Short mmCIF file of N, CA and C in Angstrom, two decimals:
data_model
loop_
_atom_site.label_atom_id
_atom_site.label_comp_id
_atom_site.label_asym_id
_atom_site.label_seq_id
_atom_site.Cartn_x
_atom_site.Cartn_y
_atom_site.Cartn_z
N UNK A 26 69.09 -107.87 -81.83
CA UNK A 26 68.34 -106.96 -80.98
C UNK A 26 69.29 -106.05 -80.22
N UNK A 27 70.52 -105.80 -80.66
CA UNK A 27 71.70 -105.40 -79.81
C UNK A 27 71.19 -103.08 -79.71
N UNK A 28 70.17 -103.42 -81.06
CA UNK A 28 69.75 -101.70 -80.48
C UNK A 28 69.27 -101.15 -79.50
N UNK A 29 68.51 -102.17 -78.93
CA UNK A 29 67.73 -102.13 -77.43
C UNK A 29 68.80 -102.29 -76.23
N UNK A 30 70.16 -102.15 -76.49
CA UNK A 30 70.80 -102.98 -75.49
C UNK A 30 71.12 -101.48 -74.48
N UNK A 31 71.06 -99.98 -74.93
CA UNK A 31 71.18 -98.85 -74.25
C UNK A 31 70.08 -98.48 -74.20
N UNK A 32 69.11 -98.61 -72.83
CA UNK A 32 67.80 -98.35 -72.51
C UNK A 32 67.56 -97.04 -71.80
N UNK A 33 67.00 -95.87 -71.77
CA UNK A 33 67.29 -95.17 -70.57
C UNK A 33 65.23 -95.31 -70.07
N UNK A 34 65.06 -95.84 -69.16
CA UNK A 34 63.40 -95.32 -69.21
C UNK A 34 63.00 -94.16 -68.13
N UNK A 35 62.64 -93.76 -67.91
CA UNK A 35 61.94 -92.53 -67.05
C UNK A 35 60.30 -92.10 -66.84
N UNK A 36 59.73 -93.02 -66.11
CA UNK A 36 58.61 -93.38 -65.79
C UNK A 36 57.69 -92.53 -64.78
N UNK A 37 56.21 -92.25 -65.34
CA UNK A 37 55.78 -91.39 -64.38
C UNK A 37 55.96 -89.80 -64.57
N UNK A 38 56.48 -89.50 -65.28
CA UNK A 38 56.82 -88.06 -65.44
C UNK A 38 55.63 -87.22 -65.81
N UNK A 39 55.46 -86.10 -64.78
CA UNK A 39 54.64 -84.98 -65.57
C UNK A 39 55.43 -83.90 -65.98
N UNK A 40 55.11 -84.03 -67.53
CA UNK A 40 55.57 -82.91 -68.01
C UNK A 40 54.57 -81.61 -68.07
N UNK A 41 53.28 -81.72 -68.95
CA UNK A 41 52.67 -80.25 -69.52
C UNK A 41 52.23 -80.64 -70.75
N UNK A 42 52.74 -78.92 -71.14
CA UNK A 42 52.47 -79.29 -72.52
C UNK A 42 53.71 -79.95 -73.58
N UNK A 43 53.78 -79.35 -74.73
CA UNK A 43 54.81 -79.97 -75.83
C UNK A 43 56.03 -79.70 -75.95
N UNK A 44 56.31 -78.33 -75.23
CA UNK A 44 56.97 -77.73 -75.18
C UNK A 44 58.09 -77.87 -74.12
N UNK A 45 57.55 -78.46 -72.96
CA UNK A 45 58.21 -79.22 -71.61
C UNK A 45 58.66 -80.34 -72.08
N UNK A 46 57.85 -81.40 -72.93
CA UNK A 46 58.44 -82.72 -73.00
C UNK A 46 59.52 -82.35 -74.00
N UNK A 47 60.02 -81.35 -74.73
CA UNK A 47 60.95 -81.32 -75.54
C UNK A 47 62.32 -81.05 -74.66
N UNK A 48 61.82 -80.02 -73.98
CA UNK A 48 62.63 -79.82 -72.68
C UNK A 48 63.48 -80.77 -71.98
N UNK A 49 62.48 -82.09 -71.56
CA UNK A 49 62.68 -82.22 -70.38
C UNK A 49 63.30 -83.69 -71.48
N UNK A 50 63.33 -84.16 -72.69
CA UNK A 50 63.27 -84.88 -73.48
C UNK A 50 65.03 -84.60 -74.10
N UNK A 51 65.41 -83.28 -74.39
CA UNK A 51 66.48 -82.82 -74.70
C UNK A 51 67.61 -82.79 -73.42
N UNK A 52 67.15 -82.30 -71.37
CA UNK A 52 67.83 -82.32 -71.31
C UNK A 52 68.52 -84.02 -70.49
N UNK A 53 67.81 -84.96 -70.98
CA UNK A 53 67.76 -86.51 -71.03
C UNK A 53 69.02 -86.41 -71.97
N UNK A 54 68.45 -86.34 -73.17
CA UNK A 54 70.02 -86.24 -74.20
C UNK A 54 71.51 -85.58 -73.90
N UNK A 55 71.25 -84.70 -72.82
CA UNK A 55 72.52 -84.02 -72.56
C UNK A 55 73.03 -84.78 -71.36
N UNK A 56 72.71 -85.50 -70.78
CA UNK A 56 72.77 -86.43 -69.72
C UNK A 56 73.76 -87.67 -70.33
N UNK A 57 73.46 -88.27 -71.71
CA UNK A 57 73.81 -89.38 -72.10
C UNK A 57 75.28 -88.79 -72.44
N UNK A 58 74.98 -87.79 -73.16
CA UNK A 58 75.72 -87.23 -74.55
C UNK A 58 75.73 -85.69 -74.38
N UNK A 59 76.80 -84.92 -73.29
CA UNK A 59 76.89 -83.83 -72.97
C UNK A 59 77.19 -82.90 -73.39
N UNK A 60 78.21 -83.24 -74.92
CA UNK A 60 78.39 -82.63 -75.87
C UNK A 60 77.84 -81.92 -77.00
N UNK A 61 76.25 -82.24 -76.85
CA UNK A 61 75.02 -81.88 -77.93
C UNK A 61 74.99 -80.70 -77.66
N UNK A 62 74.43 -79.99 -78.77
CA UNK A 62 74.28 -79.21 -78.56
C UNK A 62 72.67 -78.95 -78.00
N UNK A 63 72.14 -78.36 -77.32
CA UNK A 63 70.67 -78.31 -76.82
C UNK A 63 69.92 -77.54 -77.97
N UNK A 64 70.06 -76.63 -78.47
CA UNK A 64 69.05 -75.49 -79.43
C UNK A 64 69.01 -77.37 -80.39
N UNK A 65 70.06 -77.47 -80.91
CA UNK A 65 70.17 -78.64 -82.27
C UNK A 65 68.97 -79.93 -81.68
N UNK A 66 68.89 -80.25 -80.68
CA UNK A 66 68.49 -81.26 -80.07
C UNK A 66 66.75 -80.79 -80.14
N UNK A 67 66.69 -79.54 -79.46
CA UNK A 67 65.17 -78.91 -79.45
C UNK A 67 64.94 -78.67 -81.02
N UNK A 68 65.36 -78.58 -81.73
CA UNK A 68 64.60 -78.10 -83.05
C UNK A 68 64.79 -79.18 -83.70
N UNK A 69 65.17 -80.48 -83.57
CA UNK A 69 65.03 -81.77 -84.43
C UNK A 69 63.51 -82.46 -83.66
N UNK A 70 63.77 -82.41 -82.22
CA UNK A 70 62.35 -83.10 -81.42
C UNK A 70 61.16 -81.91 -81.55
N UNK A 71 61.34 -81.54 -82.23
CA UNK A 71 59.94 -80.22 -82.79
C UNK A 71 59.81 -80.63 -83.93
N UNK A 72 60.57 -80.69 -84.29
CA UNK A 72 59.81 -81.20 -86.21
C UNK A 72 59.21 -82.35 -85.95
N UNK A 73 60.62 -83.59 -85.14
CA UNK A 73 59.51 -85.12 -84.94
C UNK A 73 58.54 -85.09 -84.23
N UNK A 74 58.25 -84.25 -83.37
CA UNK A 74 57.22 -84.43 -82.59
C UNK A 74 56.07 -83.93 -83.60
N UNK A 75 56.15 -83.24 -83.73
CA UNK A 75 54.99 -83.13 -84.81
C UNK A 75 54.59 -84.09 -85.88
N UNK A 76 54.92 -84.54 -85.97
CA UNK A 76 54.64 -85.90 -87.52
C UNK A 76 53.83 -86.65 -86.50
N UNK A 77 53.17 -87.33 -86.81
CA UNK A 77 52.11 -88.44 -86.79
C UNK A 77 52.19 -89.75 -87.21
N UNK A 78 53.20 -90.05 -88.18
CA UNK A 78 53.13 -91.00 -89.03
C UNK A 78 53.52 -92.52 -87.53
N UNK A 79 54.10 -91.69 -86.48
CA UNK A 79 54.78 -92.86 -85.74
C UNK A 79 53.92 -93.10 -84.41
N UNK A 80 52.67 -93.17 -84.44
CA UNK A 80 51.46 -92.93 -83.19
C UNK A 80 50.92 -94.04 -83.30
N UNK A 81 50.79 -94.71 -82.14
CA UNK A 81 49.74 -95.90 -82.11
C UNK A 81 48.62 -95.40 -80.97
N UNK A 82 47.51 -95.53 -81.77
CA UNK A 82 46.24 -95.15 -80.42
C UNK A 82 45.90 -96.29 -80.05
N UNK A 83 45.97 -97.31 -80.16
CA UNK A 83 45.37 -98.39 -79.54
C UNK A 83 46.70 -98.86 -78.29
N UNK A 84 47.92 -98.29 -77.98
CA UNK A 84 48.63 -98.57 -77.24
C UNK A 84 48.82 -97.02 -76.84
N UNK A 85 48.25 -95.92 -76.84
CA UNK A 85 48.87 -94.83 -76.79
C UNK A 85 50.00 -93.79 -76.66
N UNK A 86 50.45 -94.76 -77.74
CA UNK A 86 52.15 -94.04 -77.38
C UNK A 86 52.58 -93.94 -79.05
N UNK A 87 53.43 -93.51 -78.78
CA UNK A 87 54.23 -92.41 -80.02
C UNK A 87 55.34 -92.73 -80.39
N UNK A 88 56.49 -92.76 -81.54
CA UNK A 88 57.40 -93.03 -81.16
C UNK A 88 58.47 -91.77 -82.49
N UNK A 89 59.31 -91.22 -81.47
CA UNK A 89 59.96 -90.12 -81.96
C UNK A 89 61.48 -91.08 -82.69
N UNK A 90 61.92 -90.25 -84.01
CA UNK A 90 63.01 -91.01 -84.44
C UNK A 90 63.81 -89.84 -84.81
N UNK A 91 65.15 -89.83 -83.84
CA UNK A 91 65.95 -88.74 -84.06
C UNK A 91 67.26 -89.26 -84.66
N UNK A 92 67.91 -88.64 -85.71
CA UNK A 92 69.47 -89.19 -86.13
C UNK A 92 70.38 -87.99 -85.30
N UNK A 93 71.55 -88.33 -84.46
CA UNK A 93 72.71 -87.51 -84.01
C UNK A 93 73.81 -88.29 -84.58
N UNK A 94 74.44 -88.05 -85.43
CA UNK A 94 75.56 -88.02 -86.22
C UNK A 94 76.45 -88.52 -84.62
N UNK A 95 76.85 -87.35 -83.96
CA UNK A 95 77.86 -87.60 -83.00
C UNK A 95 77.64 -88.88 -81.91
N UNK A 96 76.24 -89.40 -82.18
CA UNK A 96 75.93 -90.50 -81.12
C UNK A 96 77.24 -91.70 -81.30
N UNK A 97 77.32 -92.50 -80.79
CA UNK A 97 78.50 -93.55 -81.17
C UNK A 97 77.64 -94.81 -80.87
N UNK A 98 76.48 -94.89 -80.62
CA UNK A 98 75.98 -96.19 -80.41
C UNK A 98 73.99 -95.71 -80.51
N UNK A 99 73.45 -96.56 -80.72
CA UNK A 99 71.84 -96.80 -80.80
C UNK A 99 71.42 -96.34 -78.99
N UNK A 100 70.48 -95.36 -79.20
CA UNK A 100 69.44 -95.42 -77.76
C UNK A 100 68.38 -95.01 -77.67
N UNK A 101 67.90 -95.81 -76.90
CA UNK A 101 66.12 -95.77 -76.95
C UNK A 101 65.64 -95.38 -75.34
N UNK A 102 65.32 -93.88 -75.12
CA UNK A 102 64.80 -92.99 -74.75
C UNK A 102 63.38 -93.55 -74.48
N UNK A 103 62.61 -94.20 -72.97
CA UNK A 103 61.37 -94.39 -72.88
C UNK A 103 60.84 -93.71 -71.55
N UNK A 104 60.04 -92.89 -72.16
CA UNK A 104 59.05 -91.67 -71.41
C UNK A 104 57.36 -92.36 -71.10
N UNK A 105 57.33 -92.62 -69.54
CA UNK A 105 55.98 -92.96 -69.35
C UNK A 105 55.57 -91.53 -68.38
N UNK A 106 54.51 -90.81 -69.11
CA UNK A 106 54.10 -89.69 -68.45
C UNK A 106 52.87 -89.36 -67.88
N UNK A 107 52.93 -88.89 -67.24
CA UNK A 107 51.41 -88.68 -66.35
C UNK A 107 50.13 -88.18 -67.27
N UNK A 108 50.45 -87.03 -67.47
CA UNK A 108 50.05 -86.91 -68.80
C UNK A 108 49.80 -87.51 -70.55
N UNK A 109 48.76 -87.34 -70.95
CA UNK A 109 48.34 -88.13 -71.88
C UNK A 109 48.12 -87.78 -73.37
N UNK A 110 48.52 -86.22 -73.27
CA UNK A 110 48.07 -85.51 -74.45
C UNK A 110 49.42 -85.08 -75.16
N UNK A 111 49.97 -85.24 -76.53
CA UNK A 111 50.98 -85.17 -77.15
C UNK A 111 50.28 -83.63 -78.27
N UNK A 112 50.90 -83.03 -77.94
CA UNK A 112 50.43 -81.62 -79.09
C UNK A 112 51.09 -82.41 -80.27
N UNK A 113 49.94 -81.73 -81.45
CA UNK A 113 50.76 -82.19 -82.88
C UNK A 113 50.18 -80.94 -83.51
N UNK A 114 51.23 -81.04 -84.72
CA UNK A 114 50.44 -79.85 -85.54
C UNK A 114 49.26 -79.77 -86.40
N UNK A 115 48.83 -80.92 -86.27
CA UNK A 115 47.29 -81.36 -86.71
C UNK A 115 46.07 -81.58 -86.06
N UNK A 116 46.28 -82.24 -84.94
CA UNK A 116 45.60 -82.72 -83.75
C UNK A 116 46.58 -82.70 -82.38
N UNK A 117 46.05 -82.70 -81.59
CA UNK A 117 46.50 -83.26 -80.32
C UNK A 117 46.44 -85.28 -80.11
N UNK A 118 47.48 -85.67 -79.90
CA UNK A 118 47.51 -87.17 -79.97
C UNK A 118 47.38 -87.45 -78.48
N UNK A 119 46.73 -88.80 -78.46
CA UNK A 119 46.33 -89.13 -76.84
C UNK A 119 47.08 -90.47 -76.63
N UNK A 120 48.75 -89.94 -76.18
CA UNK A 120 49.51 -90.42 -75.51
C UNK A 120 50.17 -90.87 -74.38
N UNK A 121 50.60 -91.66 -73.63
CA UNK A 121 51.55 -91.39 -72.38
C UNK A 121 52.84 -92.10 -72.68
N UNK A 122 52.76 -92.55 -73.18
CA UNK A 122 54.27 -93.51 -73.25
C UNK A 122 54.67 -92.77 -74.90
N UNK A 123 56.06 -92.34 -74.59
CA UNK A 123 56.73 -91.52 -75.80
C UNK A 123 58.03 -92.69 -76.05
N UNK A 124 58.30 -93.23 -76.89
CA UNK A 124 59.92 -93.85 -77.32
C UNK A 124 60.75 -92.85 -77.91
N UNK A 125 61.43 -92.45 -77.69
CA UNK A 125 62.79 -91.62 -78.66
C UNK A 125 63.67 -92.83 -78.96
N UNK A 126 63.89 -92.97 -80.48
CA UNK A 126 64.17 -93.68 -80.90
C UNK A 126 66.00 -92.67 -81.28
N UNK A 127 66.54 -92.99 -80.95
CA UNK A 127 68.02 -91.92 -80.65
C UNK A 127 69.45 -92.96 -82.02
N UNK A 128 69.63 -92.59 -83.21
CA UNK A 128 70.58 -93.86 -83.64
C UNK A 128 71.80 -92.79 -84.34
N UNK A 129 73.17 -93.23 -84.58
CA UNK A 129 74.27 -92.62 -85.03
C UNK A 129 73.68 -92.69 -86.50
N UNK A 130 74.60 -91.56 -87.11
CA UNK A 130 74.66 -91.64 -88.60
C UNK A 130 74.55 -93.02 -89.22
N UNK A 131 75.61 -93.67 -89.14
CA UNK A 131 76.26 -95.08 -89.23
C UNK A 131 75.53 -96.20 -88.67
N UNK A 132 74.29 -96.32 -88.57
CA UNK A 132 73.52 -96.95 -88.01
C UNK A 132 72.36 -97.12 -88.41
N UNK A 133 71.91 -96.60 -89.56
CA UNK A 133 70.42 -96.60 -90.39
C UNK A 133 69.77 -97.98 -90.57
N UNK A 134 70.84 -99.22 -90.97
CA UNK A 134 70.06 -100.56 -91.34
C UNK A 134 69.60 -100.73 -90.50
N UNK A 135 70.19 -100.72 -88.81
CA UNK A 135 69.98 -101.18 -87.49
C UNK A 135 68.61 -100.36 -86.99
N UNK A 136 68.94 -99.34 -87.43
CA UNK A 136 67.62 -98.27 -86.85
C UNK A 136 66.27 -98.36 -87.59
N UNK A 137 66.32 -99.09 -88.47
CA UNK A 137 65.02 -99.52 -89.71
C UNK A 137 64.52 -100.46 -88.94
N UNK A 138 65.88 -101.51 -88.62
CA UNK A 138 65.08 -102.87 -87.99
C UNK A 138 64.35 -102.64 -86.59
N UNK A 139 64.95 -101.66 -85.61
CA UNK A 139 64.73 -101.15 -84.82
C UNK A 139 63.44 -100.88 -84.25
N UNK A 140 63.26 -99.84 -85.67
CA UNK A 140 62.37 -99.32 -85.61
C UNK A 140 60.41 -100.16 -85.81
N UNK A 141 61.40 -100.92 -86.72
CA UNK A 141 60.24 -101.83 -87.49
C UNK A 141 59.69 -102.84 -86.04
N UNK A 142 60.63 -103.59 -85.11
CA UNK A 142 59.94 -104.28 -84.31
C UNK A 142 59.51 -103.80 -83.16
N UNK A 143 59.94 -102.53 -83.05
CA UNK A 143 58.89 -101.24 -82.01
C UNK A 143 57.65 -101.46 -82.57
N UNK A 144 57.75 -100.83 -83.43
CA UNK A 144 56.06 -100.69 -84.31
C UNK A 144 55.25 -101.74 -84.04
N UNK A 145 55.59 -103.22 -84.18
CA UNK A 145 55.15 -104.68 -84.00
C UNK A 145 55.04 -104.73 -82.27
N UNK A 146 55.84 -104.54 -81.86
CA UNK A 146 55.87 -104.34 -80.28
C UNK A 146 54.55 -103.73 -79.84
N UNK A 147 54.28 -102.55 -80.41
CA UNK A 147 53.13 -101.17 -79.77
C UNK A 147 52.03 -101.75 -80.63
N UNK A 148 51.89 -102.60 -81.85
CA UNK A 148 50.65 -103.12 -82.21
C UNK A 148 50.16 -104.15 -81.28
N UNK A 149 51.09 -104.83 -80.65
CA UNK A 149 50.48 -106.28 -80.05
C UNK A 149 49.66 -105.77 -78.97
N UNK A 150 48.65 -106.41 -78.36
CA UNK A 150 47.77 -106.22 -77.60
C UNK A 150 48.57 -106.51 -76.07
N UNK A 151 48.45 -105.36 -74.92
CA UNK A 151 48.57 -105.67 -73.66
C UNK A 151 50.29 -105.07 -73.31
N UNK A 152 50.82 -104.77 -74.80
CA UNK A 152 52.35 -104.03 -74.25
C UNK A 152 52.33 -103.02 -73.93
N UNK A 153 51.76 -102.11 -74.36
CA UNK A 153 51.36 -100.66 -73.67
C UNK A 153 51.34 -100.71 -72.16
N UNK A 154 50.76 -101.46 -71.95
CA UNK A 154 49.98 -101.89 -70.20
C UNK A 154 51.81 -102.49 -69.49
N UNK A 155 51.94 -103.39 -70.16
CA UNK A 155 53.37 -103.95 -69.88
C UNK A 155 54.40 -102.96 -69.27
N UNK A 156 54.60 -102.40 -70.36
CA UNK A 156 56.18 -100.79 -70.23
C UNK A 156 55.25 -99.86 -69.07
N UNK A 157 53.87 -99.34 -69.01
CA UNK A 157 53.38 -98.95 -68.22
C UNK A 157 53.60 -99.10 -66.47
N UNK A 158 53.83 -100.61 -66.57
CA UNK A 158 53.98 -101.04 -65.30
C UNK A 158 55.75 -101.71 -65.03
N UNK A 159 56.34 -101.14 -65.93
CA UNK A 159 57.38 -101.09 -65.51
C UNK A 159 58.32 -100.16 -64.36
N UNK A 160 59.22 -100.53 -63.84
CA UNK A 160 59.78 -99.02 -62.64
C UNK A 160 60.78 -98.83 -62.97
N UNK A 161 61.75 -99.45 -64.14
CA UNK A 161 63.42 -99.22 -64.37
C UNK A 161 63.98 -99.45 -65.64
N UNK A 162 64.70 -98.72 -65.93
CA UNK A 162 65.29 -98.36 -67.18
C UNK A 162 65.42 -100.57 -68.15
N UNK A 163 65.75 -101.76 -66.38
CA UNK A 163 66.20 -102.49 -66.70
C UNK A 163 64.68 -103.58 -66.74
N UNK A 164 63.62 -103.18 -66.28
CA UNK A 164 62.25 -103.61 -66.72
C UNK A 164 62.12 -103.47 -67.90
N UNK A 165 62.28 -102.04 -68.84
CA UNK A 165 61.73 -102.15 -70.03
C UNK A 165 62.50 -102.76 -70.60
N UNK A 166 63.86 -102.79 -70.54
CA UNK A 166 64.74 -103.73 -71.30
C UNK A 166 64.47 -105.03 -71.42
N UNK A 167 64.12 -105.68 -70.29
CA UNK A 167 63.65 -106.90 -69.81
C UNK A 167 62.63 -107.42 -70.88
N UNK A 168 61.53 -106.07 -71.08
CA UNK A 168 60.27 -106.38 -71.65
C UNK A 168 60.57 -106.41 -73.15
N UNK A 169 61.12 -105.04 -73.50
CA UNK A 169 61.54 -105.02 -74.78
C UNK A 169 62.01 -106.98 -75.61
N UNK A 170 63.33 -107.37 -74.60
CA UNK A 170 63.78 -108.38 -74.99
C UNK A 170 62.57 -109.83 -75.38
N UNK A 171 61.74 -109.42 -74.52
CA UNK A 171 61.00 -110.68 -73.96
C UNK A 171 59.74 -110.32 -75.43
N UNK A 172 59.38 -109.35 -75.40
CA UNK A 172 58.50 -108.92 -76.38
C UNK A 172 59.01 -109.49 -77.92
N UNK A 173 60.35 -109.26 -78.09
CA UNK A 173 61.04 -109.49 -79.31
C UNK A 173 60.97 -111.07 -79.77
N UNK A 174 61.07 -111.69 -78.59
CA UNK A 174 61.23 -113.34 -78.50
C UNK A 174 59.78 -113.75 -78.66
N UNK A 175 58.74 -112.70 -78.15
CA UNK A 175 57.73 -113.61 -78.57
C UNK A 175 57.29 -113.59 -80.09
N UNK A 176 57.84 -112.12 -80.61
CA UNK A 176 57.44 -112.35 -82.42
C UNK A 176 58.45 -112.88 -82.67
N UNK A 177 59.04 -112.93 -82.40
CA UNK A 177 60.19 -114.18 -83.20
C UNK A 177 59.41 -115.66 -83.62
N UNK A 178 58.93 -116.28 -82.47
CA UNK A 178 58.43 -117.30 -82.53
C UNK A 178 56.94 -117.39 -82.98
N UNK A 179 56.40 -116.11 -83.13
CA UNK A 179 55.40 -116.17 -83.87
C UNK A 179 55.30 -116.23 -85.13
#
C-alpha cells in the first residue's frame, strides 16, 4: 500500500465550474512538484477530466489518473468540494470528492494496483461519507490505510 503513503487532501473547497477545478487542481501540482510545467499539467487534467470511465455515483466521486514522467514517487491528490457537479463532455457528473491519482513513468504496476483498490474503496458502502468527514491530508491517509485492511480481510 506504499502508493498511498504521499497523501495531499484539501477539503471543503469551492471551486465552480471545470475549468477552476483544473486550475486550482494544477496549481496543487506545482506546489508538490514546482518544476511542471502548468499549460502540460492543464491539458492532461482536461482530457482526464472528461472520461467517465473512472466515476462512481453511488459514492460521488471521480477519480482522475494522470502519468508525470518527472514525478519521482506515487501521489494521490484528494479534493472534497463544496460543489457537486463535475462537467464532462457527455454529461455533467454529480460529484464532490475528486482523487487525482498522480504516478511516475516507472510506476505503472504500482499505479494499476493503486488504482484497482481505490475503485474497491469508492464501491464499498459508507466511504464516501468517511473521506467526507475527514479534516487532514493525515485523516484520509488514516482512512485510506484502514479501508485497505478491511478488504484485505475480506
Amino acid at each position: 500500500m506504499d502508493f498511498f503513503k504521499n497523501v495531499h487532501a484539501y477539503m471543503n473547497l469551492r471551486i465552480g465550474d471545470g475549468h477552476h477545478l483544473i486550475q486550482n487542481i494544477s496549481r496543487k501540482f506545482k506546489e508538490i512538484e514546482p518544476t511542471l510545467g502548468e499549460i502540460k499539467i492543464r491539458t492532461e487534467l482536461s482530457k482526464k477530466l472528461n472520461q467517465t470511465e473512472s466515476y462512481f455515483p453511488e459514492a460521488k466521486a471521480a477519480i482522475i489518473d494522470v502519468r508525470v514522467r518527472s514525478f519521482k514517487e506515487p501521489v494521490l491528490l484528494v479534493f472534497h468540494l463544496k460543489d457537486t457537479i463535475l462537467p464532462s463532455l457527455t454529461h455533467d457528473l454529480e460529484a464532490d470528492l475528486v482523487f487525482v491519482l498522480v504516478y511516475p513513468g516507472s510506476a505503472v504496476p504500482k499505479y494499476l494496483q493503486a488504482l484497482s483498490k481505490l475503485s474497491r474503496m469508492l464501491k464499498t458502502e459508507g466511504f464516501g461519507e468517511k473521506i467526507r468527514g475527514a479534516t487532514s491530508s493525515d485523516a484520509v491517509l488514516a482512512l485510506l490505510w484502514s479501508e485497505n485492511e478491511s478488504l484485505k480481510a475480506a
